[in-house]
CSV table of C-alpha atoms in Angstrom, one decimal:
chain,number,residue,atom,x,y,z
A,10,UNK,CA,-49.1,-14.5,-14.5
A,11,UNK,CA,-47.8,-12.2,-11.8
A,12,UNK,CA,-47.7,-8.5,-12.5
A,13,UNK,CA,-44.2,-7.1,-12.7
A,14,UNK,CA,-43.5,-3.9,-10.9
A,15,UNK,CA,-41.8,-1.1,-12.8
A,16,UNK,CA,-38.4,-0.4,-11.3
A,17,UNK,CA,-37.2,3.1,-11.5
A,18,UNK,CA,-33.5,3.6,-11.5
A,19,UNK,CA,-32.1,5.2,-8.4
A,20,UNK,CA,-30.8,8.7,-9.0
A,21,UNK,CA,-27.0,8.2,-8.8
A,22,UNK,CA,-26.3,11.9,-9.4
A,23,UNK,CA,-28.1,12.8,-6.3
A,24,UNK,CA,-26.1,10.3,-4.3
A,25,UNK,CA,-22.8,11.8,-5.5
A,26,UNK,CA,-23.9,15.3,-4.6
A,27,UNK,CA,-24.8,14.2,-1.1
A,28,UNK,CA,-21.3,13.1,-0.3
A,29,UNK,CA,-19.3,15.6,1.8
A,30,UNK,CA,-16.4,17.4,0.2
A,31,UNK,CA,-13.1,15.8,1.0
A,32,UNK,CA,-9.6,17.3,1.3
A,33,UNK,CA,-8.6,15.5,-1.9
A,34,UNK,CA,-11.4,17.4,-3.7
A,35,UNK,CA,-10.2,20.7,-2.3
A,36,UNK,CA,-6.5,20.3,-3.2
A,37,UNK,CA,-5.2,21.2,-6.6
A,38,UNK,CA,-3.7,18.4,-8.7
A,39,UNK,CA,-0.1,19.7,-8.5
A,40,UNK,CA,-0.2,19.8,-4.7
A,41,UNK,CA,-1.7,16.4,-4.6
A,42,UNK,CA,1.1,15.1,-6.9
A,43,UNK,CA,3.7,16.7,-4.7
A,44,UNK,CA,2.2,15.0,-1.6
A,45,UNK,CA,2.2,11.6,-3.4
A,46,UNK,CA,5.8,12.0,-4.4
A,47,UNK,CA,6.8,13.0,-0.9
A,48,UNK,CA,5.0,9.9,0.5
A,49,UNK,CA,6.7,7.7,-2.1
A,50,UNK,CA,10.1,9.2,-1.1
A,51,UNK,CA,9.3,8.5,2.6
A,52,UNK,CA,8.4,4.9,1.8
A,53,UNK,CA,11.6,4.5,-0.1
A,54,UNK,CA,13.7,5.9,2.7
A,55,UNK,CA,12.0,3.6,5.2
A,56,UNK,CA,12.7,0.6,3.0
A,57,UNK,CA,16.3,1.6,2.6
A,58,UNK,CA,16.7,2.0,6.4
A,59,UNK,CA,15.2,-1.4,7.0
A,60,UNK,CA,17.5,-3.0,4.4
A,61,UNK,CA,20.5,-1.3,6.0
A,62,UNK,CA,19.5,-2.6,9.4
A,63,UNK,CA,19.0,-6.1,8.0
A,64,UNK,CA,22.4,-6.0,6.4
A,65,UNK,CA,24.1,-4.9,9.6
A,66,UNK,CA,22.4,-7.6,11.5
A,67,UNK,CA,23.5,-10.2,8.9
A,68,UNK,CA,27.1,-8.9,9.1
A,69,UNK,CA,27.0,-9.1,12.9
A,70,UNK,CA,25.7,-12.7,12.8
A,71,UNK,CA,28.5,-13.7,10.3
A,72,UNK,CA,31.2,-12.0,12.5
A,73,UNK,CA,29.9,-13.9,15.5
A,74,UNK,CA,29.9,-17.2,13.6
A,75,UNK,CA,33.4,-16.6,12.4
A,76,UNK,CA,34.5,-15.9,16.0
A,77,UNK,CA,32.8,-19.1,17.2
A,78,UNK,CA,34.5,-21.1,14.4
A,79,UNK,CA,37.9,-20.1,15.8
A,80,UNK,CA,36.9,-20.9,19.4
A,81,UNK,CA,37.9,-24.5,20.2
A,82,UNK,CA,35.9,-24.7,23.4
A,83,UNK,CA,32.7,-23.7,21.6
A,84,UNK,CA,33.3,-26.2,18.8
A,85,UNK,CA,34.0,-29.0,21.3
A,86,UNK,CA,30.9,-28.3,23.3
A,87,UNK,CA,28.6,-28.1,20.3
A,88,UNK,CA,29.9,-30.9,18.3
A,89,UNK,CA,28.2,-34.3,18.0
A,90,UNK,CA,29.7,-36.8,20.3
A,91,UNK,CA,29.0,-39.7,18.0
A,92,UNK,CA,32.6,-40.3,16.7
A,93,UNK,CA,31.7,-43.9,15.4
A,94,UNK,CA,30.2,-42.5,12.2
A,95,UNK,CA,33.6,-40.9,11.3
A,96,UNK,CA,35.6,-44.1,11.4
């Protein structure tokens, strides 16, 4: 049989100590929570702005469609010319 080699576990604690200190580690938890709350508020404001712009674009599209529906020339130019199917 082949001899099995002893495997020594790698020192994980030493690996954790070798990592450089990050800003997250230096900040206190209350400051970190405030920053997260501020980021969430910014995302919510951005989403609300996008939704408002989308709604305005939809209203403009509906207004344009309503204007076109009242324009006889537009309806005549864009209608199907196959009147036989309406007999």
